[in-house]
Coordinates of C-alpha atoms and ligand atoms in Angstrom, one line a residue:
X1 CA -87.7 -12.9 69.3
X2 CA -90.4 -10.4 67.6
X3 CA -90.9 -7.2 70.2
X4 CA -94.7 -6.8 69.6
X5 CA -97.5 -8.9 69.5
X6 CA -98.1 -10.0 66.0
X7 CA -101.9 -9.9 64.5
X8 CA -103.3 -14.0 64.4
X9 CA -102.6 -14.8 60.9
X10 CA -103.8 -17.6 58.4
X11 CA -101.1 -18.1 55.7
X12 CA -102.8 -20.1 52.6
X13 CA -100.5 -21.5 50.4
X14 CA -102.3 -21.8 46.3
X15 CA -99.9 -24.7 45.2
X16 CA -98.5 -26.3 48.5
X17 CA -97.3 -29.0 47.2
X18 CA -95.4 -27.6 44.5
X19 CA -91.5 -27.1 44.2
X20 CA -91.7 -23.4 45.5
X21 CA -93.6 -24.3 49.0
X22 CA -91.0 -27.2 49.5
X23 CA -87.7 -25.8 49.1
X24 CA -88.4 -22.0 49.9
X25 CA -91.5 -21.3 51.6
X26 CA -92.1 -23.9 54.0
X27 CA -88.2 -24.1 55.1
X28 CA -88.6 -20.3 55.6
X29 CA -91.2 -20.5 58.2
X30 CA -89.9 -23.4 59.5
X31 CA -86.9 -21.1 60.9
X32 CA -89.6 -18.4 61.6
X33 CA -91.4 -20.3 63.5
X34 CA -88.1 -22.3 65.6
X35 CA -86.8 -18.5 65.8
X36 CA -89.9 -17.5 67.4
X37 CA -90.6 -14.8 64.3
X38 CA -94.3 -16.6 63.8
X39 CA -97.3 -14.9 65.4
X40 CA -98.6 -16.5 68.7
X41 CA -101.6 -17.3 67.1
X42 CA -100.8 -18.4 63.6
X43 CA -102.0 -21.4 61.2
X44 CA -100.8 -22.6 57.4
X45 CA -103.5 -23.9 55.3
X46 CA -101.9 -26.0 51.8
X47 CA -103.5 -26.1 49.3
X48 CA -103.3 -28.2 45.8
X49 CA -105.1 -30.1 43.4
X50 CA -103.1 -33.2 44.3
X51 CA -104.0 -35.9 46.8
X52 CA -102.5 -36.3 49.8
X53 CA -103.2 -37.6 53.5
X54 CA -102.2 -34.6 55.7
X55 CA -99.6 -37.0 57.2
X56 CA -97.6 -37.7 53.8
X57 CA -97.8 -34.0 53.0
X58 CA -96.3 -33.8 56.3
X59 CA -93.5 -36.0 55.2
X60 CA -93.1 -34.2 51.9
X61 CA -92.4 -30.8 53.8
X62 CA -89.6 -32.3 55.8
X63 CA -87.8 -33.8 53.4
X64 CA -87.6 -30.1 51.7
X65 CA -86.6 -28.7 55.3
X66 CA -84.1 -30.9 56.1
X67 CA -82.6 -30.6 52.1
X68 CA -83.1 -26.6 51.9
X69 CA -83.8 -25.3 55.3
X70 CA -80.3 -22.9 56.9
X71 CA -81.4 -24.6 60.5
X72 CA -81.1 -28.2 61.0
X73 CA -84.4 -29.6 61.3
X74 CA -84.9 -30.6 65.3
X75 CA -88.0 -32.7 65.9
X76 CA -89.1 -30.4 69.0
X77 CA -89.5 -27.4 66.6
X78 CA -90.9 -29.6 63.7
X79 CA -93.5 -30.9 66.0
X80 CA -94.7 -27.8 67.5
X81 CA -94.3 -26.4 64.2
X82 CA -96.2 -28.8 62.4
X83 CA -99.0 -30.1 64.8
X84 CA -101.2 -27.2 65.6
X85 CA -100.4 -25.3 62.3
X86 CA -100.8 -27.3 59.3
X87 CA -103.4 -28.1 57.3
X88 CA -103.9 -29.8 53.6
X89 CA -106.7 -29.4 51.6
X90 CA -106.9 -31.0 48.2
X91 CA -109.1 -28.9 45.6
X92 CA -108.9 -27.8 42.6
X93 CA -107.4 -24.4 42.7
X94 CA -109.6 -22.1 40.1
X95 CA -112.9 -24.5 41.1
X96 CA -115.3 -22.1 43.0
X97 CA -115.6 -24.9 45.7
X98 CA -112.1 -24.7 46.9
X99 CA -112.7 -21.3 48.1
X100 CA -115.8 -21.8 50.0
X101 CA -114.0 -24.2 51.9
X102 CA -111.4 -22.4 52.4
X103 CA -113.7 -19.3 53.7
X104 CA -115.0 -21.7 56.4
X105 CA -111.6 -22.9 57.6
X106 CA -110.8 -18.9 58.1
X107 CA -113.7 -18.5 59.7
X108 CA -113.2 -21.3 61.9
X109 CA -110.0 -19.9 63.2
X110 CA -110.7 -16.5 63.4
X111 CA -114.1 -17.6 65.8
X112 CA -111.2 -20.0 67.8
X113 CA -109.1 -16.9 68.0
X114 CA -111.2 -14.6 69.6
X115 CA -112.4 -13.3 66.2
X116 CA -109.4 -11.4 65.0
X117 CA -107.6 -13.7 62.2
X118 CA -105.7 -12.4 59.1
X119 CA -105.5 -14.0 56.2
X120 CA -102.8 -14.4 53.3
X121 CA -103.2 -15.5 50.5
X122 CA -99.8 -16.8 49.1
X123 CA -99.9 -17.9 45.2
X124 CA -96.6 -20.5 44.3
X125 CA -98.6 -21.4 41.7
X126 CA -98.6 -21.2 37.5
X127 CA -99.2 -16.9 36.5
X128 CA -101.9 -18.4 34.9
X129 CA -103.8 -19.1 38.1
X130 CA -103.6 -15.5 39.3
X131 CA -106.6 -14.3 37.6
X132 CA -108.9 -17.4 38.5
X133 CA -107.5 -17.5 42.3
X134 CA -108.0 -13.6 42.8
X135 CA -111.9 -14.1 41.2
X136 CA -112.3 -17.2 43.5
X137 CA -111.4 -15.1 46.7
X138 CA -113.4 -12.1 45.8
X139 CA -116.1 -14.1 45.4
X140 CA -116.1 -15.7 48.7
X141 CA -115.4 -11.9 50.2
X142 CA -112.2 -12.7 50.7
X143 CA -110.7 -9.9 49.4
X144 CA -110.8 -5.8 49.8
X145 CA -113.8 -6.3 52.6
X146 CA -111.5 -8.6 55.0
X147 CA -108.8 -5.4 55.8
X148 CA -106.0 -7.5 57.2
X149 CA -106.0 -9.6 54.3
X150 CA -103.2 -9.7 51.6
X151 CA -102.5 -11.9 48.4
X152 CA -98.7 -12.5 47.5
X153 CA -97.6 -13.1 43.9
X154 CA -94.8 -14.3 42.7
X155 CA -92.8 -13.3 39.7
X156 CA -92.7 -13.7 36.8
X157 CA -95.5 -10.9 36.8
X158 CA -97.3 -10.5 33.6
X159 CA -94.6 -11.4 30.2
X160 CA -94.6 -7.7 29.1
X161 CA -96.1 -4.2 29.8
X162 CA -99.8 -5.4 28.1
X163 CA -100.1 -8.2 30.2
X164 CA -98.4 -6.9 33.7
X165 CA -101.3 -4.3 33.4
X166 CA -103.9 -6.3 32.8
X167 CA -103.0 -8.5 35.4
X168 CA -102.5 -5.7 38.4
X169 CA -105.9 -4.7 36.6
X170 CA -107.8 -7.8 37.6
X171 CA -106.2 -7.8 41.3
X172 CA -106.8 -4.4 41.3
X173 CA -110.7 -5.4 41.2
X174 CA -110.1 -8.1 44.4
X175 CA -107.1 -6.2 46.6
X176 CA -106.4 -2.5 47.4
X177 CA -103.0 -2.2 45.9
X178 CA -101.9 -1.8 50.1
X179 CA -102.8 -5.2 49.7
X180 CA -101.1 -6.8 47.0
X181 CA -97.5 -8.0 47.8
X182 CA -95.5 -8.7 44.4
X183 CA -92.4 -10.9 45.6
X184 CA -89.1 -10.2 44.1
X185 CA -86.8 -12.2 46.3
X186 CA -84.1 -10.3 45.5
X187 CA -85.5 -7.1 47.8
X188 CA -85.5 -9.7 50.7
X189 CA -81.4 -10.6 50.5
X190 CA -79.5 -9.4 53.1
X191 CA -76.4 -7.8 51.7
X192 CA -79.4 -6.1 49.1
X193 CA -81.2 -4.5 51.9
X194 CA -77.6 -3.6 53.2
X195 CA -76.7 -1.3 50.7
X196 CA -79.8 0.6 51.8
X197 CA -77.5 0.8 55.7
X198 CA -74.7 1.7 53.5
X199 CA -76.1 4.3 51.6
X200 CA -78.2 6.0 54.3
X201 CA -76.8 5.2 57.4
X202 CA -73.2 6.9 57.0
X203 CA -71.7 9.9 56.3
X204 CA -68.9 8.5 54.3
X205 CA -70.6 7.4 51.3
X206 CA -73.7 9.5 49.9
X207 CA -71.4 12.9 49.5
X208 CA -69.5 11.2 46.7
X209 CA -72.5 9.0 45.3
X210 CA -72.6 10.6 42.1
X211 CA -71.7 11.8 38.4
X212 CA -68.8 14.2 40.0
X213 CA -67.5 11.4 41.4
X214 CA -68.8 7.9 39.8
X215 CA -67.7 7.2 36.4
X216 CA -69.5 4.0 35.8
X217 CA -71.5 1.0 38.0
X218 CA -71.5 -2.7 37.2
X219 CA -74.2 -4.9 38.1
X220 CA -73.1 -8.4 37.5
X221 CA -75.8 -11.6 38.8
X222 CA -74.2 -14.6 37.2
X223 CA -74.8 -18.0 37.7
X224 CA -73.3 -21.7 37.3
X225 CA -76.7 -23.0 37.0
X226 CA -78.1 -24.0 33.8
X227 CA -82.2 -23.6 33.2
X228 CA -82.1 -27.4 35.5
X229 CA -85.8 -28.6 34.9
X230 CA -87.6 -24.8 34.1
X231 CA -87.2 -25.0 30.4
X232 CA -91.1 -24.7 30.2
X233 CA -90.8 -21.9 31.9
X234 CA -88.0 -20.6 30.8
X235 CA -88.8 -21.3 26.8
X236 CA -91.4 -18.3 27.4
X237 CA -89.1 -16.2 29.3
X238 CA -85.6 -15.7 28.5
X239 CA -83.1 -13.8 30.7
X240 CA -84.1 -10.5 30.2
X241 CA -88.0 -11.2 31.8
X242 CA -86.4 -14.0 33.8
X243 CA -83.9 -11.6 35.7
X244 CA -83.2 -8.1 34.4
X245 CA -87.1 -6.5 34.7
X246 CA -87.3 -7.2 38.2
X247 CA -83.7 -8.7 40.0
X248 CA -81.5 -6.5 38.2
X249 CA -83.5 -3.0 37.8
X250 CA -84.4 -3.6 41.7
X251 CA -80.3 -3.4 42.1
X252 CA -80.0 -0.2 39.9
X253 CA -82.7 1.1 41.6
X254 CA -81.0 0.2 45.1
X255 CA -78.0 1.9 44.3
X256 CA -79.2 5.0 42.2
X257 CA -82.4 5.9 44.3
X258 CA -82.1 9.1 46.2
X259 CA -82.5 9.2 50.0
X260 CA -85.9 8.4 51.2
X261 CA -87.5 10.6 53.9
X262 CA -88.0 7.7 56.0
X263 CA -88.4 4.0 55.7
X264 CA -92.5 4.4 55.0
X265 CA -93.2 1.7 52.1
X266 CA -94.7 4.3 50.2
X267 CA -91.5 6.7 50.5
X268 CA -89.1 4.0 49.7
X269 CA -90.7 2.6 46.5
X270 CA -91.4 6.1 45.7
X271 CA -88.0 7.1 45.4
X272 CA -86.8 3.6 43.0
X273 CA -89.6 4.2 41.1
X274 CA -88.3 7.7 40.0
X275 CA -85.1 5.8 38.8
X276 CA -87.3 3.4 36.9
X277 CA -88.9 6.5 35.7
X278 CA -85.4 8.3 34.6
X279 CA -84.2 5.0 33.4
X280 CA -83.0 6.3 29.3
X281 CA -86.1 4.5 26.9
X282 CA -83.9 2.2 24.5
X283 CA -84.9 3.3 20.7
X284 CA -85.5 0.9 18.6
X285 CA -83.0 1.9 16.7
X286 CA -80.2 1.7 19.4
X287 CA -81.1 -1.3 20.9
X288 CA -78.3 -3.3 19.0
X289 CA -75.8 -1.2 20.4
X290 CA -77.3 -1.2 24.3
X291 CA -78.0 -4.5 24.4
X292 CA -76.4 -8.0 23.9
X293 CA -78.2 -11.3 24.1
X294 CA -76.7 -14.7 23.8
X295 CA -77.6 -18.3 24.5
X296 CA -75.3 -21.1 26.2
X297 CA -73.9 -23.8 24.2
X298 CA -72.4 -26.9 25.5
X299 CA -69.2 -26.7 27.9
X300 CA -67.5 -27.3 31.5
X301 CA -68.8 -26.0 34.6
X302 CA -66.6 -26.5 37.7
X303 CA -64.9 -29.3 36.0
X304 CA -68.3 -31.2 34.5
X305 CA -69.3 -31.3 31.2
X306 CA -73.1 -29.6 31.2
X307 CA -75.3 -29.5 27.4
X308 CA -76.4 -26.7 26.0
X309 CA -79.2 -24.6 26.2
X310 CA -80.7 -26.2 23.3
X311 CA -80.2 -29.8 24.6
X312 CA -81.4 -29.0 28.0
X313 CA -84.9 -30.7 28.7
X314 CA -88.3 -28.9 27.7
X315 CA -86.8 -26.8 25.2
X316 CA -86.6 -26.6 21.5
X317 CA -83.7 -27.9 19.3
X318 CA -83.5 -24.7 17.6
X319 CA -84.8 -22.2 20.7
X320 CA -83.9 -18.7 20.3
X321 CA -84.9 -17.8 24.0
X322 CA -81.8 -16.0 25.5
X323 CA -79.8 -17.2 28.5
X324 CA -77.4 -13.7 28.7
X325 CA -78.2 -10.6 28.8
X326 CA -75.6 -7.3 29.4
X327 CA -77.1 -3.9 28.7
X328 CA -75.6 -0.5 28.7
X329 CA -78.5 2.0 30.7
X330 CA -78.4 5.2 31.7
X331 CA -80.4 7.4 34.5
X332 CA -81.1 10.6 33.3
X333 CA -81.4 12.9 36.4
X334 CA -78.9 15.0 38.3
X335 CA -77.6 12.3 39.8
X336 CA -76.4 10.3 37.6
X337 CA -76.5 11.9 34.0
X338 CA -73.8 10.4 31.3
X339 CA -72.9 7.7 34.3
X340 CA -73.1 4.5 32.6
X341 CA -74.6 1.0 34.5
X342 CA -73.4 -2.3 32.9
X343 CA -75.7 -4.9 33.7
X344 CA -74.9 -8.6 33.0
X345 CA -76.7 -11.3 33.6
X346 CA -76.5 -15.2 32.6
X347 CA -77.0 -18.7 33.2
X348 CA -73.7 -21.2 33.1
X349 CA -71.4 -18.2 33.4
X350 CA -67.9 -19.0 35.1
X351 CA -69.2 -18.1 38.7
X352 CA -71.5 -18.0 40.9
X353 CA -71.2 -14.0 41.7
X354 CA -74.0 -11.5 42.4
X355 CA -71.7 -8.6 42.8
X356 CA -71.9 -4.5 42.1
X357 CA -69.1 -2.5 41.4
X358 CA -68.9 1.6 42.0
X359 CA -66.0 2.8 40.1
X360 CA -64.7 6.1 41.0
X361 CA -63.1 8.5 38.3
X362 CA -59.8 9.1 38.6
X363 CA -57.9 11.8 40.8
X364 CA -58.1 15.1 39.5
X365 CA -54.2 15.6 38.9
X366 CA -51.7 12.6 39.3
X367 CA -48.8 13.9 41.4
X368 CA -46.7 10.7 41.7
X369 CA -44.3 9.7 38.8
X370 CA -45.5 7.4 36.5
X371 CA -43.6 4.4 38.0
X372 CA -45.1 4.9 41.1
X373 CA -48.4 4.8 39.6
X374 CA -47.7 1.8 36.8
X375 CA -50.0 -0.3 39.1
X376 CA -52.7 2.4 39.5
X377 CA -56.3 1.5 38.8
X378 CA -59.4 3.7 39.7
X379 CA -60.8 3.3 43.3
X380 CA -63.8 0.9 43.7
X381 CA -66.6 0.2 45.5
X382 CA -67.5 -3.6 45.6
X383 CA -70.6 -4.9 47.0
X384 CA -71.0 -8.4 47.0
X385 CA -74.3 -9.7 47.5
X386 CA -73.7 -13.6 46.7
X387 CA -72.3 -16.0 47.6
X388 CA -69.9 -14.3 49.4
X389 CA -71.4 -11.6 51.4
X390 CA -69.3 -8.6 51.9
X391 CA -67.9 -5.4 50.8
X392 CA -64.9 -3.9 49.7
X393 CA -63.1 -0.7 49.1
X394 CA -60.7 -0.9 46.6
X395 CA -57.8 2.2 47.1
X396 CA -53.9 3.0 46.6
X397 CA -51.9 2.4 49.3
X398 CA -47.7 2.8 49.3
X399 CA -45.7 -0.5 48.9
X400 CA -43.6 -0.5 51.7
X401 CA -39.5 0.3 50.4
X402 CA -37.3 3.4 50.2
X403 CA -39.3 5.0 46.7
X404 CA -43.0 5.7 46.3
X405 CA -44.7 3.1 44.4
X406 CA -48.5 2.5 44.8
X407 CA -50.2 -0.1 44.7
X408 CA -54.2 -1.0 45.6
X409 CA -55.3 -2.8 48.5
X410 CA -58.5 -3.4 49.9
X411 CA -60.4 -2.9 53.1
X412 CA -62.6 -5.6 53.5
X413 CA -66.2 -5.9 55.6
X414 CA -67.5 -9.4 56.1
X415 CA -70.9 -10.5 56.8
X416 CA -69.9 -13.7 58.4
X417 CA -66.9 -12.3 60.4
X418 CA -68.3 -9.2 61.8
X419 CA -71.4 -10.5 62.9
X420 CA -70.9 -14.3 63.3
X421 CA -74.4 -15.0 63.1
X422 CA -76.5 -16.8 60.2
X423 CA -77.6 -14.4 57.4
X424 CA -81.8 -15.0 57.2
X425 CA -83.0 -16.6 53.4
X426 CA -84.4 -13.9 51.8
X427 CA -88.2 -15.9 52.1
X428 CA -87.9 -15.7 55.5
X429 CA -87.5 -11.8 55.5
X430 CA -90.3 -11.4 53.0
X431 CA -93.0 -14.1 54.5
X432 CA -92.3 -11.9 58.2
X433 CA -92.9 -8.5 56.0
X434 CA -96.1 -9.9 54.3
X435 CA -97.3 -11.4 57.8
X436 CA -96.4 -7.8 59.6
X437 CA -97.8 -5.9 56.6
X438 CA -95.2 -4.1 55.6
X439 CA -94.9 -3.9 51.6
X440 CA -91.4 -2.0 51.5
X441 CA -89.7 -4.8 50.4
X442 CA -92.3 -5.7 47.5
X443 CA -92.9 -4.6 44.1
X444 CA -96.3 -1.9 43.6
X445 CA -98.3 -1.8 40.4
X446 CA -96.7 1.4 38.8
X447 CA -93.5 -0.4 39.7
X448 CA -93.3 -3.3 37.3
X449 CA -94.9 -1.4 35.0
X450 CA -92.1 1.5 34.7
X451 CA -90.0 -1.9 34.3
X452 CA -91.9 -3.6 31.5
X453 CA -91.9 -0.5 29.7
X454 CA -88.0 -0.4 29.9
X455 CA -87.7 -4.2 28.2
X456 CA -90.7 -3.9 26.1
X457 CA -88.8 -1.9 22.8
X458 CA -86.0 -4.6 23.8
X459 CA -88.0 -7.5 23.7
X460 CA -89.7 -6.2 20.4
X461 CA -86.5 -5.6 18.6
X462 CA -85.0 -9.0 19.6
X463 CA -88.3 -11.1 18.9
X464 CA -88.1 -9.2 15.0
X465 CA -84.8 -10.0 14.5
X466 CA -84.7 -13.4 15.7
X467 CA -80.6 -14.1 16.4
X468 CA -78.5 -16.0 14.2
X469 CA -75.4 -16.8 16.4
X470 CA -77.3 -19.4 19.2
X471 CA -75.5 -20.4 20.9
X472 CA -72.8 -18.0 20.9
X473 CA -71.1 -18.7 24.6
X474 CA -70.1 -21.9 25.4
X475 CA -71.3 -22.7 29.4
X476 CA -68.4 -22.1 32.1
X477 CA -67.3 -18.5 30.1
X478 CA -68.7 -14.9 30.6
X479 CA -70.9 -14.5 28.0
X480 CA -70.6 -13.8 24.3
X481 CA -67.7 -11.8 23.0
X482 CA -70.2 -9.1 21.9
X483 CA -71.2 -8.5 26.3
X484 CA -67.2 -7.4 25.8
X485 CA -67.3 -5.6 23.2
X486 CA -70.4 -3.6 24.7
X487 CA -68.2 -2.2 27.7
X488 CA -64.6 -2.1 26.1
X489 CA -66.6 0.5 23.5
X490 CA -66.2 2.8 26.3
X491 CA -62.4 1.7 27.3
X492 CA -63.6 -0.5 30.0
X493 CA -63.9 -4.1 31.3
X494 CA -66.0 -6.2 33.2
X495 CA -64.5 -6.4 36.6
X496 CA -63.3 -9.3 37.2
X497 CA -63.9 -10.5 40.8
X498 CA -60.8 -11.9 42.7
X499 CA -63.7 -13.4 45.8
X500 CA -64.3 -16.7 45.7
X501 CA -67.7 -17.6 43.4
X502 CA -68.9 -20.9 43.8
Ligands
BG6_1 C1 -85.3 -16.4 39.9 C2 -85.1 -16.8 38.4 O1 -86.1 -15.3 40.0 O2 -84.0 -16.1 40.4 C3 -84.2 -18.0 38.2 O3 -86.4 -17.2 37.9 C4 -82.8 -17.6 38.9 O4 -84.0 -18.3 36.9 C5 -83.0 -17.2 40.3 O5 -82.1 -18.8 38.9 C6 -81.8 -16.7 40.9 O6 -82.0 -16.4 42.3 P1 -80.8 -16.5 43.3 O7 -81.4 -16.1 44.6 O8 -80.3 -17.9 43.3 O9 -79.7 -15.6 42.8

């Protein structure tokens, strides 16, 4: 149950009856709103340019809570949840109509609320209707002059540095940047916000969280998928837009971010964006040997034959989009100088694994006789974010007999076991944030910039030298050859994870 009384809000959903409202958004504040997270006062307003009777939209959101939702749908919660709240308006979303109507709904509630009423604006729609939605709400004084209002946007945000500027630009002109909440759902996981506990709220970790003691971090976010029904989307994105700018950099910056004064949203980002900032710039001229791309081609995943990239729907026979990325990065500050972070990232790899590894150098001097140490390997941190939600520290402990021999074992913290309760969907952590106001967990302006200017000499390079090996993985592997090359360079390996994937 929330502790204090949340501000009335008005959550308006730009594309409501869209894929993004039905399996994320509305199932999140479903469980919000059964959980008793919602405000008291508190009201959804859909709206999309396709017809529908408030009743079938109605039937449309169930069907998307009962496939996608953690908490079985119960009709007393749908009702209460549905009746009061939800409303549907058709309208074209860039037509300056739309938005007058929707000022008047506002203002109807707000006058029904005792005059206090907040609104958000949340866009699941095309990027290409940021601009035109923004305008349309300034225009109807929507924006800046209404202070409890806020506009969420979802990723991807902007295609490189150019366009991510011109585009916080133009919102820049509508919201105060307090105001703007960019959505990387990654920030909203659990076992992501976690390592922010880890890191911060013991004494065991931070004194060794660093170059005397880290040799090198892995940052692995694989999936089984393939690009399903996005290869519109994904045509003009690729993996290293689609996941490494935001997901993946937000993990680096998670794990490498000095302590924050306090948990102020301003302190917090402050402190990952000077790791953006010390991120290494990749020359041009190095970028072949910092970064691999490769492209899925046909193969078995979990015992199914799947196409290849190339076959997959919406995409071109001969696409040179990338499906893999690993790169090789480096933080230059005090912290961290000459420690190396793999990142890998891919679409039909072997396993479902969102998992970082924190590999420790070795001891200083090896006391034990080789044969006790023949099974040695250096202690590890292992933080798994998905599926399996746990972490693990990896050390040598003595086999059990009458001669020293070594061995490593793991201690093991689980989620599900040490706190037997259901682990929130990252949506529904976000959506609360956004209603409370609190923008810690979102992306700021200088933020996404400091990461587009990271991939944009990557991007360049790549889109120059168009690749001539596509597909070079086959689906169900780890990648291309050349994502093991990149780390065995340095006489190491991509950990490979004994938990269960999926
Ligand atoms: C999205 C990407 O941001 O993240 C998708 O656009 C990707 O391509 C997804 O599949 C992965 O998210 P999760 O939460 O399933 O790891």
């Amino acid at each position: 149950m929330s502790q204090t009384p949340l501000t009335p809000t008005v959550l308006v959903i730009f594309g409501a009856a869209g894929d993004l409202a039905w399996r994320k958004l509305v199932p999140a504040l479903y469980c919000l709103s059964a959980e008793g997270w919602l405000p008291e006062k508190f009201a959804v307003i859909g709206v999309d340019r396709k017809e529908m009777a408030k009743e079938e939209y109605l039937r449309h959101l169930r069907t998307g809570v009962e496939s996608f939702c953690r908490r079985k749908l119960d009709d007393a919660s749908w009702t209460s949840f549905t009746s009061s709240l939800v409303q549907y308006h058709c309208g074209d979303l860039s037509h300056p109509d739309t938005f007058g109507v929707l000022a008047k709904a506002i203002e109807e509630l707000r006058q029904q609320w005792g005059g206090v009423a907040n609104p958000v604006f949340y866009l699941a729609t095309a990027p290409s209707l940021i601009e035109p939605i923004a305008q349309g709400l300034g225009k109807v004084g929507l924006g800046k002059r209404v202070p409890g209002s806020r506009i969420v946007v979802e990723k991807p945000f902007g295609r490189d540095l150019a366009s991510a500027q011109t585009l916080n630009r133009s919102l820049g002109e509508v919201f105060e940047e307090k105001q703007i909440f960019r959505i990387d759902h990654y920030l909203g996981k659990e076992t992501v916000q976690n390592i922010l506990a880890l890191r911060f709220g013991n004494a065991w970790f931070e004194p060794i969280w660093d170059r005397r003691y880290i040799d090198y971090v892995q940052i692995t976010v694989a999936e089984t998928i393939g690009v399903e029904q996005r290869g519109g989307y994904y045509e003009r994105a690729g993996a290293l837009r689609d996941m490494v700018q935001n997901h993946l950099f937000q993990l680096l910056c998670t794990v490498a971010m000095e302590p924050p004064v306090s948990f102020d949203a301003e302190e917090v980002r402050n402190k990952k964006t000077d790791v953006l900032h010390a991120i290494r710039p990749f020359p041009t001229e190095a970028v072949h040997r910092l970064a691999v791309r490769g492209q899925y081609g046909a193969g078995w995943v979990r015992g199914e034959r799947v196409p290849a990239y190339r076959n997959e729907p919406n995409v071109s026979p001969d696409s040179r989009v990338e499906t893999f990325v690993a790169l090789k990065v480096f933080v230059d500050n005090w912290r961290w100088q000459d420690v190396p972070f793999y990142l890998r990232t891919g679409k039909r790899m072997a396993q479902r694994i969102s998992q970082i590894v924190i590999s420790l150098r070795p001891v200083p001097h090896q006391a034990f006789p080789e044969i006790a140490v023949d099974q040695w390997h250096p202690n590890r941190m292992i933080l798994n974010i998905q599926p399996q939600e746990s972490i693990l520290l990896n050390f040598q402990a003595k086999r059990p007999g009458p001669t020293i021999r070594l061995s490593p074992v793991d201690l093991r913290f689980s989620y599900r076991d040490a706190f037997k309760s259901e682990t929130p969907e990252a949506y529904e952590t976000l959506l609360r944030d956004v209603i409370l106001g609190d923008g810690t967990l979102f992306m700021r302006a200088d933020q996404v910039e400091a990461a587009w200017s990271l991939v944009d000499p990557i991007l360049q390079v790549w889109e120059s030298n168009p690749p001539t090996d596509f597909p070079n993985y086959s689906a169900g592997s780890w990648g291309p050859e050349a994502a093991q090359v990149l780390i065995a360079r340095d006489g190491r390996s991509w950990f490979e994870s004994p938990e269960d994937g999926e």
